[in-house]
Amino acid sequence: MSHSRHHYAQRRRFLIQGSALGAITALHSLGSWAAAQDTQPGKLPGKGGKPRSAPALFIGHGSPMNAISENAFTRSLNALGQKLPPPKALLVVSAHWLSPGVTAVNVAEHPPTIHDFGGFPAELQAMEYPAPGSPHFAREAIRAVKGVKVVPTSEWGLDHGTWTVLHHLYPEAKIPVFQLSIDYARGPDFHYQLGRELAALRQQGVMIIGSGNIVHNLRATQRGLPEAMRASQDWAQRFDEAFAGALAQRDDKRILDYTRLDAGANMAVPTPDHYFPMLYALGAAGRDEPAETLFSGFHSGTLSMRCFGFGV
């Protein structure tokens, strides 16, 4: 079994076991990595030497092929990475780590690159993103979350919702990265509240990234269509615009109640797996913190590539 297939199999086992991971497992895992050398916490340098919090971002990641593509979206990621001060660590909530019944955090010191997809070119299958993990800040994430037990695990790595984005954002792969899973048995309010609790990590210099897509209906994509500013279908365009309007007003309640955001919500978000990561970035933002659009447009006709950030 290949390295990637092995970790993909581990992912499946983790999802199946999900809620069975209890306090004993958590304590055992904590003991095995708590002695890891701590990264020194602290705010990032800002203008005039004044400290600033790390940003919170939402990135519409789209197809894994973006990892080996040069387009307007990937160029925007590269430019963003050059603009922002490097954070102490990166906490990523990816649409591709779903764990029904449990919220988990990856505490591996050297998280492997997971190729959790098939049918793509060998060049993509061979890519690695050898960033170190961050046991220290993973522990800080566990401490920050008060409303639910966060279970530490090493049986995960960096899935394509993470590394295909970071390959362009921070191509040198030197900044520590750790992922938090999505408890898929929970609703929008739960994920938004977790984002609010994790906001404390921004004060320590940890950038929080949600990676998914605002409009994500794979059955309705039109592969082969070039990237475009507007969607090929009205329902995708309308939902994306409705979301952008609510975000501009920081009408978080409308965003949380996404099934009523637009009449085409059932087509735009048939399942919430790619929508939920956005709620972590939104929750991690202060209530009066404005969102800055980082990129907008569509791939494959209806796949919204909208990206935005707070504190950028």
mmCIF file of C-alpha atoms in Angstrom:
data_model
loop_
_atom_site.group_PDB
_atom_site.id
_atom_site.type_symbol
_atom_site.label_atom_id
_atom_site.label_comp_id
_atom_site.label_asym_id
_atom_site.label_seq_id
_atom_site.Cartn_x
_atom_site.Cartn_y
_atom_site.Cartn_z
ATOM 1 C CA MET A 1 0.000 0.000 0.000
ATOM 2 C CA SER A 2 1.410 3.417 -0.945
ATOM 3 C CA HIS A 3 2.140 6.085 1.662
ATOM 4 C CA SER A 4 -0.881 8.153 0.583
ATOM 5 C CA ARG A 5 -3.222 5.167 0.371
ATOM 6 C CA HIS A 6 -2.118 4.113 3.844
ATOM 7 C CA HIS A 7 -3.061 7.464 5.359
ATOM 8 C CA TYR A 8 -6.297 7.584 3.377
ATOM 9 C CA ALA A 9 -7.163 4.203 4.906
ATOM 10 C CA GLN A 10 -6.324 5.636 8.321
ATOM 11 C CA ARG A 11 -8.711 8.474 7.592
ATOM 12 C CA ARG A 12 -11.530 6.025 6.885
ATOM 13 C CA ARG A 13 -10.841 4.160 10.123
ATOM 14 C CA PHE A 14 -10.795 7.418 12.053
ATOM 15 C CA LEU A 15 -14.158 8.483 10.631
ATOM 16 C CA ILE A 16 -15.718 5.112 11.404
ATOM 17 C CA GLN A 17 -14.402 5.068 14.937
ATOM 18 C CA GLY A 18 -15.270 8.776 15.347
ATOM 19 C CA SER A 19 -17.192 9.230 18.543
ATOM 20 C CA ALA A 20 -15.614 6.149 20.111
ATOM 21 C CA LEU A 21 -12.497 8.195 20.760
ATOM 22 C CA GLY A 22 -13.031 9.210 24.357
ATOM 23 C CA ALA A 23 -11.255 10.713 27.301
ATOM 24 C CA ILE A 24 -8.809 7.815 27.751
ATOM 25 C CA THR A 25 -7.606 8.100 24.156
ATOM 26 C CA ALA A 26 -7.377 11.857 24.500
ATOM 27 C CA LEU A 27 -5.304 11.703 27.677
ATOM 28 C CA HIS A 28 -3.014 9.031 26.278
ATOM 29 C CA SER A 29 -2.392 11.034 23.134
ATOM 30 C CA LEU A 30 -1.833 14.221 25.094
ATOM 31 C CA GLY A 31 0.776 12.526 27.212
ATOM 32 C CA SER A 32 2.686 11.314 24.178
ATOM 33 C CA TRP A 33 3.176 14.734 22.667
ATOM 34 C CA ALA A 34 2.791 17.259 25.491
ATOM 35 C CA ALA A 35 6.527 17.205 26.117
ATOM 36 C CA ALA A 36 7.274 18.401 22.588
ATOM 37 C CA GLN A 37 9.330 21.569 22.458
ATOM 38 C CA ASP A 38 7.052 24.604 22.553
ATOM 39 C CA THR A 39 7.026 27.218 19.875
ATOM 40 C CA GLN A 40 7.321 30.630 21.468
ATOM 41 C CA PRO A 41 3.915 32.339 21.272
ATOM 42 C CA GLY A 42 3.463 36.020 20.515
ATOM 43 C CA LYS A 43 1.754 38.477 18.219
ATOM 44 C CA LEU A 44 3.035 39.282 14.760
ATOM 45 C CA PRO A 45 4.849 42.548 14.056
ATOM 46 C CA GLY A 46 2.546 45.179 12.599
ATOM 47 C CA LYS A 47 2.946 48.639 11.174
ATOM 48 C CA GLY A 48 5.312 50.795 13.183
ATOM 49 C CA GLY A 49 6.377 47.756 15.192
ATOM 50 C CA LYS A 50 2.995 47.499 16.911
ATOM 51 C CA PRO A 51 1.795 43.910 17.444
ATOM 52 C CA ARG A 52 -1.054 42.623 15.295
ATOM 53 C CA SER A 53 -3.197 39.523 15.317
ATOM 54 C CA ALA A 54 -2.739 36.912 12.626
ATOM 55 C CA PRO A 55 -5.395 36.965 9.885
ATOM 56 C CA ALA A 56 -8.340 34.630 9.500
ATOM 57 C CA LEU A 57 -8.929 33.511 5.909
ATOM 58 C CA PHE A 58 -11.422 31.556 3.889
ATOM 59 C CA ILE A 59 -10.029 30.057 0.694
ATOM 60 C CA GLY A 60 -12.175 28.520 -2.021
ATOM 61 C CA HIS A 61 -9.815 25.710 -2.985
ATOM 62 C CA GLY A 62 -11.596 24.136 -5.967
ATOM 63 C CA SER A 63 -10.059 21.226 -7.849
ATOM 64 C CA PRO A 64 -6.838 19.526 -6.718
ATOM 65 C CA MET A 65 -5.526 20.445 -10.174
ATOM 66 C CA ASN A 66 -5.042 23.993 -8.926
ATOM 67 C CA ALA A 67 -1.917 22.730 -7.178
ATOM 68 C CA ILE A 68 -0.197 22.323 -10.554
ATOM 69 C CA SER A 69 -2.021 25.083 -12.419
ATOM 70 C CA GLU A 70 -1.173 28.716 -12.996
ATOM 71 C CA ASN A 71 -4.300 30.812 -13.182
ATOM 72 C CA ALA A 72 -5.761 33.974 -11.682
ATOM 73 C CA PHE A 73 -6.720 32.115 -8.511
ATOM 74 C CA THR A 74 -3.319 30.559 -7.859
ATOM 75 C CA ARG A 75 -1.550 33.822 -8.679
ATOM 76 C CA SER A 76 -3.735 35.579 -6.111
ATOM 77 C CA LEU A 77 -2.664 33.070 -3.450
ATOM 78 C CA ASN A 78 0.985 33.585 -4.282
ATOM 79 C CA ALA A 79 0.598 37.365 -4.076
ATOM 80 C CA LEU A 80 -1.248 37.083 -0.755
ATOM 81 C CA GLY A 81 1.488 34.954 0.757
ATOM 82 C CA GLN A 82 4.088 37.539 -0.237
ATOM 83 C CA LYS A 83 1.999 40.373 1.211
ATOM 84 C CA LEU A 84 1.243 38.936 4.646
ATOM 85 C CA PRO A 85 3.785 38.678 7.478
ATOM 86 C CA PRO A 86 4.565 34.994 8.062
ATOM 87 C CA PRO A 87 2.480 33.634 10.954
ATOM 88 C CA LYS A 88 3.788 31.491 13.800
ATOM 89 C CA ALA A 89 1.662 28.586 12.572
ATOM 90 C CA LEU A 90 -1.282 27.751 10.331
ATOM 91 C CA LEU A 91 -4.489 26.178 11.627
ATOM 92 C CA VAL A 92 -6.493 24.816 8.693
ATOM 93 C CA VAL A 93 -10.071 23.556 8.753
ATOM 94 C CA SER A 94 -10.508 21.624 5.510
ATOM 95 C CA ALA A 95 -13.678 20.334 3.890
ATOM 96 C CA HIS A 96 -11.863 17.035 3.419
ATOM 97 C CA TRP A 97 -11.460 16.042 7.054
ATOM 98 C CA LEU A 98 -14.936 15.175 8.289
ATOM 99 C CA SER A 99 -15.276 13.298 11.575
ATOM 100 C CA PRO A 100 -18.927 12.751 12.541
ATOM 101 C CA GLY A 101 -19.379 12.774 16.302
ATOM 102 C CA VAL A 102 -15.982 14.176 17.253
ATOM 103 C CA THR A 103 -13.786 17.232 16.770
ATOM 104 C CA ALA A 104 -10.151 16.250 16.372
ATOM 105 C CA VAL A 105 -6.884 18.118 16.021
ATOM 106 C CA ASN A 106 -3.758 16.803 14.337
ATOM 107 C CA VAL A 107 -0.818 16.771 16.733
ATOM 108 C CA ALA A 108 1.729 15.092 14.449
ATOM 109 C CA GLU A 109 5.180 16.668 14.416
ATOM 110 C CA HIS A 110 5.592 15.746 10.749
ATOM 111 C CA PRO A 111 2.147 15.462 9.120
ATOM 112 C CA PRO A 112 2.237 13.499 5.850
ATOM 113 C CA THR A 113 0.859 14.808 2.581
ATOM 114 C CA ILE A 114 -2.403 12.986 1.867
ATOM 115 C CA HIS A 115 -3.442 12.445 -1.748
ATOM 116 C CA ASP A 116 -7.122 11.876 -0.996
ATOM 117 C CA PHE A 117 -8.308 11.787 -4.607
ATOM 118 C CA GLY A 118 -8.025 9.613 -7.689
ATOM 119 C CA GLY A 119 -7.933 9.908 -11.448
ATOM 120 C CA PHE A 120 -5.501 12.811 -11.542
ATOM 121 C CA PRO A 121 -2.081 13.128 -13.225
ATOM 122 C CA ALA A 122 0.946 11.404 -11.741
ATOM 123 C CA GLU A 123 2.561 14.815 -11.267
ATOM 124 C CA LEU A 124 -0.176 15.724 -8.803
ATOM 125 C CA GLN A 125 -0.066 12.349 -7.048
ATOM 126 C CA ALA A 126 3.668 12.789 -6.518
ATOM 127 C CA MET A 127 3.496 16.237 -4.937
ATOM 128 C CA GLU A 128 4.520 16.650 -1.319
ATOM 129 C CA TYR A 129 4.098 19.532 1.117
ATOM 130 C CA PRO A 130 6.663 18.730 3.829
ATOM 131 C CA ALA A 131 5.693 21.401 6.362
ATOM 132 C CA PRO A 132 6.272 20.605 10.041
ATOM 133 C CA GLY A 133 3.348 20.164 12.387
ATOM 134 C CA SER A 134 2.737 22.231 15.509
ATOM 135 C CA PRO A 135 2.084 20.147 18.643
ATOM 136 C CA HIS A 136 2.373 23.309 20.729
ATOM 137 C CA PHE A 137 -0.358 25.246 18.981
ATOM 138 C CA ALA A 138 -2.490 22.120 18.616
ATOM 139 C CA ARG A 139 -2.423 21.982 22.412
ATOM 140 C CA GLU A 140 -3.347 25.662 22.530
ATOM 141 C CA ALA A 141 -6.340 24.919 20.288
ATOM 142 C CA ILE A 142 -7.513 22.221 22.702
ATOM 143 C CA ARG A 143 -7.214 24.678 25.585
ATOM 144 C CA ALA A 144 -9.027 27.432 23.696
ATOM 145 C CA VAL A 145 -12.128 25.353 23.010
ATOM 146 C CA LYS A 146 -14.330 25.195 26.102
ATOM 147 C CA GLY A 147 -17.647 23.966 24.723
ATOM 148 C CA VAL A 148 -16.559 20.545 23.476
ATOM 149 C CA LYS A 149 -13.718 18.074 23.990
ATOM 150 C CA VAL A 150 -11.200 18.282 21.152
ATOM 151 C CA VAL A 151 -9.462 14.941 20.634
ATOM 152 C CA PRO A 152 -5.768 14.889 19.677
ATOM 153 C CA THR A 153 -4.737 12.449 16.969
ATOM 154 C CA SER A 154 -1.704 11.684 14.836
ATOM 155 C CA GLU A 155 -3.688 9.552 12.383
ATOM 156 C CA TRP A 156 -4.085 12.319 9.855
ATOM 157 C CA GLY A 157 -1.946 14.599 7.753
ATOM 158 C CA LEU A 158 -2.422 17.450 5.313
ATOM 159 C CA ASP A 159 -5.257 16.666 2.907
ATOM 160 C CA HIS A 160 -5.675 18.336 -0.463
ATOM 161 C CA GLY A 161 -7.936 21.030 0.957
ATOM 162 C CA THR A 162 -4.841 22.181 2.829
ATOM 163 C CA TRP A 163 -1.721 21.479 0.821
ATOM 164 C CA THR A 164 -2.999 22.468 -2.630
ATOM 165 C CA VAL A 165 -3.690 25.924 -1.154
ATOM 166 C CA LEU A 166 -0.517 26.236 0.923
ATOM 167 C CA HIS A 167 1.602 25.149 -2.046
ATOM 168 C CA HIS A 168 0.831 28.565 -3.552
ATOM 169 C CA LEU A 169 0.393 30.601 -0.361
ATOM 170 C CA TYR A 170 3.608 29.459 1.333
ATOM 171 C CA PRO A 171 5.512 27.349 -1.235
ATOM 172 C CA GLU A 172 8.606 26.864 0.928
ATOM 173 C CA ALA A 173 6.569 24.762 3.405
ATOM 174 C CA LYS A 174 8.480 26.079 6.410
ATOM 175 C CA ILE A 175 5.571 27.362 8.514
ATOM 176 C CA PRO A 176 4.135 24.764 10.943
ATOM 177 C CA VAL A 177 0.691 23.487 9.937
ATOM 178 C CA PHE A 178 -1.978 21.576 11.840
ATOM 179 C CA GLN A 179 -5.552 20.695 10.948
ATOM 180 C CA LEU A 180 -8.799 20.644 12.909
ATOM 181 C CA SER A 181 -11.515 18.238 11.799
ATOM 182 C CA ILE A 182 -15.163 19.053 11.148
ATOM 183 C CA ASP A 183 -17.701 17.250 13.312
ATOM 184 C CA TYR A 184 -20.131 16.581 10.476
ATOM 185 C CA ALA A 185 -22.881 15.587 12.897
ATOM 186 C CA ARG A 186 -23.135 19.207 14.051
ATOM 187 C CA GLY A 187 -24.855 22.206 12.500
ATOM 188 C CA PRO A 188 -23.677 25.678 11.430
ATOM 189 C CA ASP A 189 -23.987 27.321 14.856
ATOM 190 C CA PHE A 190 -21.628 24.759 16.389
ATOM 191 C CA HIS A 191 -18.877 25.404 13.841
ATOM 192 C CA TYR A 192 -19.287 29.166 14.061
ATOM 193 C CA GLN A 193 -18.955 29.016 17.849
ATOM 194 C CA LEU A 194 -15.815 26.889 17.579
ATOM 195 C CA GLY A 195 -14.366 29.561 15.323
ATOM 196 C CA ARG A 196 -15.151 32.177 17.963
ATOM 197 C CA GLU A 197 -13.320 30.156 20.616
ATOM 198 C CA LEU A 198 -10.350 29.497 18.338
ATOM 199 C CA ALA A 199 -10.029 33.239 17.668
ATOM 200 C CA ALA A 200 -7.740 33.413 20.714
ATOM 201 C CA LEU A 201 -5.049 31.698 18.645
ATOM 202 C CA ARG A 202 -4.925 34.683 16.308
ATOM 203 C CA GLN A 203 -3.617 36.716 19.243
ATOM 204 C CA GLN A 204 -0.751 34.220 19.496
ATOM 205 C CA GLY A 205 0.206 34.603 15.847
ATOM 206 C CA VAL A 206 -1.683 31.612 14.421
ATOM 207 C CA MET A 207 -3.372 32.186 11.077
ATOM 208 C CA ILE A 208 -6.752 30.439 10.869
ATOM 209 C CA ILE A 209 -7.750 29.185 7.421
ATOM 210 C CA GLY A 210 -11.036 27.648 6.364
ATOM 211 C CA SER A 211 -10.708 25.771 3.071
ATOM 212 C CA GLY A 212 -13.812 24.810 1.093
ATOM 213 C CA ASN A 213 -16.093 26.521 -1.447
ATOM 214 C CA ILE A 214 -19.127 28.770 -1.023
ATOM 215 C CA VAL A 215 -20.881 27.222 -4.028
ATOM 216 C CA HIS A 216 -19.958 23.550 -4.410
ATOM 217 C CA ASN A 217 -22.117 21.149 -6.402
ATOM 218 C CA LEU A 218 -19.873 18.704 -8.240
ATOM 219 C CA ARG A 219 -22.776 17.190 -10.168
ATOM 220 C CA ALA A 220 -23.555 20.600 -11.634
ATOM 221 C CA THR A 221 -20.023 21.580 -12.628
ATOM 222 C CA GLN A 222 -19.122 21.912 -16.294
ATOM 223 C CA ARG A 223 -15.578 20.675 -16.558
ATOM 224 C CA GLY A 224 -13.617 22.143 -19.390
ATOM 225 C CA LEU A 225 -15.069 25.627 -19.037
ATOM 226 C CA PRO A 226 -12.352 28.225 -18.417
ATOM 227 C CA GLU A 227 -12.253 30.249 -15.228
ATOM 228 C CA ALA A 228 -14.619 33.193 -15.393
ATOM 229 C CA MET A 229 -15.833 36.121 -13.349
ATOM 230 C CA ARG A 230 -19.451 34.967 -13.571
ATOM 231 C CA ALA A 231 -21.027 31.552 -13.124
ATOM 232 C CA SER A 232 -22.424 29.660 -16.081
ATOM 233 C CA GLN A 233 -25.681 29.052 -14.176
ATOM 234 C CA ASP A 234 -27.896 31.705 -12.590
ATOM 235 C CA TRP A 235 -28.453 29.772 -9.351
ATOM 236 C CA ALA A 236 -24.700 29.660 -8.665
ATOM 237 C CA GLN A 237 -24.225 33.341 -9.449
ATOM 238 C CA ARG A 238 -27.179 34.407 -7.326
ATOM 239 C CA PHE A 239 -26.130 32.425 -4.271
ATOM 240 C CA ASP A 240 -22.544 33.666 -4.480
ATOM 241 C CA GLU A 241 -23.773 37.258 -4.739
ATOM 242 C CA ALA A 242 -26.219 36.796 -1.860
ATOM 243 C CA PHE A 243 -23.406 35.429 0.281
ATOM 244 C CA ALA A 244 -21.098 38.300 -0.673
ATOM 245 C CA GLY A 245 -23.790 40.810 0.266
ATOM 246 C CA ALA A 246 -24.381 39.237 3.665
ATOM 247 C CA LEU A 247 -20.634 39.083 4.293
ATOM 248 C CA ALA A 248 -20.152 42.748 3.387
ATOM 249 C CA GLN A 249 -22.790 43.645 5.983
ATOM 250 C CA ARG A 250 -21.372 41.116 8.478
ATOM 251 C CA ASP A 251 -24.851 39.662 8.687
ATOM 252 C CA ASP A 252 -23.555 36.478 10.256
ATOM 253 C CA LYS A 253 -27.058 35.256 11.082
ATOM 254 C CA ARG A 254 -28.003 35.198 7.399
ATOM 255 C CA ILE A 255 -24.804 33.364 6.557
ATOM 256 C CA LEU A 256 -25.479 30.761 9.244
ATOM 257 C CA ASP A 257 -29.026 30.266 7.961
ATOM 258 C CA TYR A 258 -27.647 29.525 4.500
ATOM 259 C CA THR A 259 -30.595 27.430 3.305
ATOM 260 C CA ARG A 260 -32.617 30.661 3.282
ATOM 261 C CA LEU A 261 -29.867 32.867 1.907
ATOM 262 C CA ASP A 262 -31.156 32.455 -1.645
ATOM 263 C CA ALA A 263 -33.801 30.436 -3.473
ATOM 264 C CA GLY A 264 -31.068 28.379 -5.135
ATOM 265 C CA ALA A 265 -29.427 27.311 -1.876
ATOM 266 C CA ASN A 266 -30.259 23.630 -2.368
ATOM 267 C CA MET A 267 -28.373 23.635 -5.668
ATOM 268 C CA ALA A 268 -25.501 25.814 -4.465
ATOM 269 C CA VAL A 269 -24.938 23.925 -1.198
ATOM 270 C CA PRO A 270 -26.423 20.434 -1.630
ATOM 271 C CA THR A 271 -24.214 19.256 1.239
ATOM 272 C CA PRO A 272 -22.534 21.610 3.732
ATOM 273 C CA ASP A 273 -19.079 19.993 3.862
ATOM 274 C CA HIS A 274 -17.461 22.738 1.761
ATOM 275 C CA TYR A 275 -19.515 25.508 3.394
ATOM 276 C CA PHE A 276 -18.728 24.682 7.020
ATOM 277 C CA PRO A 277 -14.978 25.573 6.860
ATOM 278 C CA MET A 278 -15.957 29.162 6.086
ATOM 279 C CA LEU A 279 -17.785 29.385 9.426
ATOM 280 C CA TYR A 280 -14.520 28.877 11.316
ATOM 281 C CA ALA A 281 -12.936 31.892 9.621
ATOM 282 C CA LEU A 282 -16.118 33.920 10.108
ATOM 283 C CA GLY A 283 -16.349 32.960 13.765
ATOM 284 C CA ALA A 284 -12.680 33.750 14.341
ATOM 285 C CA ALA A 285 -13.259 37.326 13.175
ATOM 286 C CA GLY A 286 -14.310 40.048 15.577
ATOM 287 C CA ARG A 287 -17.953 41.047 15.274
ATOM 288 C CA ASP A 288 -17.042 44.450 13.832
ATOM 289 C CA GLU A 289 -14.074 43.208 11.778
ATOM 290 C CA PRO A 290 -14.723 43.828 8.068
ATOM 291 C CA ALA A 291 -14.092 41.125 5.486
ATOM 292 C CA GLU A 292 -11.776 41.849 2.584
ATOM 293 C CA THR A 293 -12.412 40.048 -0.698
ATOM 294 C CA LEU A 294 -9.214 38.332 -1.824
ATOM 295 C CA PHE A 295 -10.534 36.631 -4.947
ATOM 296 C CA SER A 296 -13.834 36.005 -6.696
ATOM 297 C CA GLY A 297 -14.779 34.047 -9.777
ATOM 298 C CA PHE A 298 -15.818 30.595 -10.917
ATOM 299 C CA HIS A 299 -14.105 27.430 -12.092
ATOM 300 C CA SER A 300 -15.850 24.695 -14.065
ATOM 301 C CA GLY A 301 -18.849 26.918 -14.598
ATOM 302 C CA THR A 302 -20.453 26.822 -11.156
ATOM 303 C CA LEU A 303 -17.684 26.302 -8.589
ATOM 304 C CA SER A 304 -17.276 29.525 -6.600
ATOM 305 C CA MET A 305 -13.638 30.331 -5.910
ATOM 306 C CA ARG A 306 -14.505 33.221 -3.592
ATOM 307 C CA CYS A 307 -11.814 33.936 -1.000
ATOM 308 C CA PHE A 308 -11.851 36.537 1.754
ATOM 309 C CA GLY A 309 -9.961 37.454 4.858
ATOM 310 C CA PHE A 310 -10.054 39.338 8.142
ATOM 311 C CA GLY A 311 -7.066 41.276 9.391
ATOM 312 C CA VAL A 312 -5.247 41.148 6.067
#
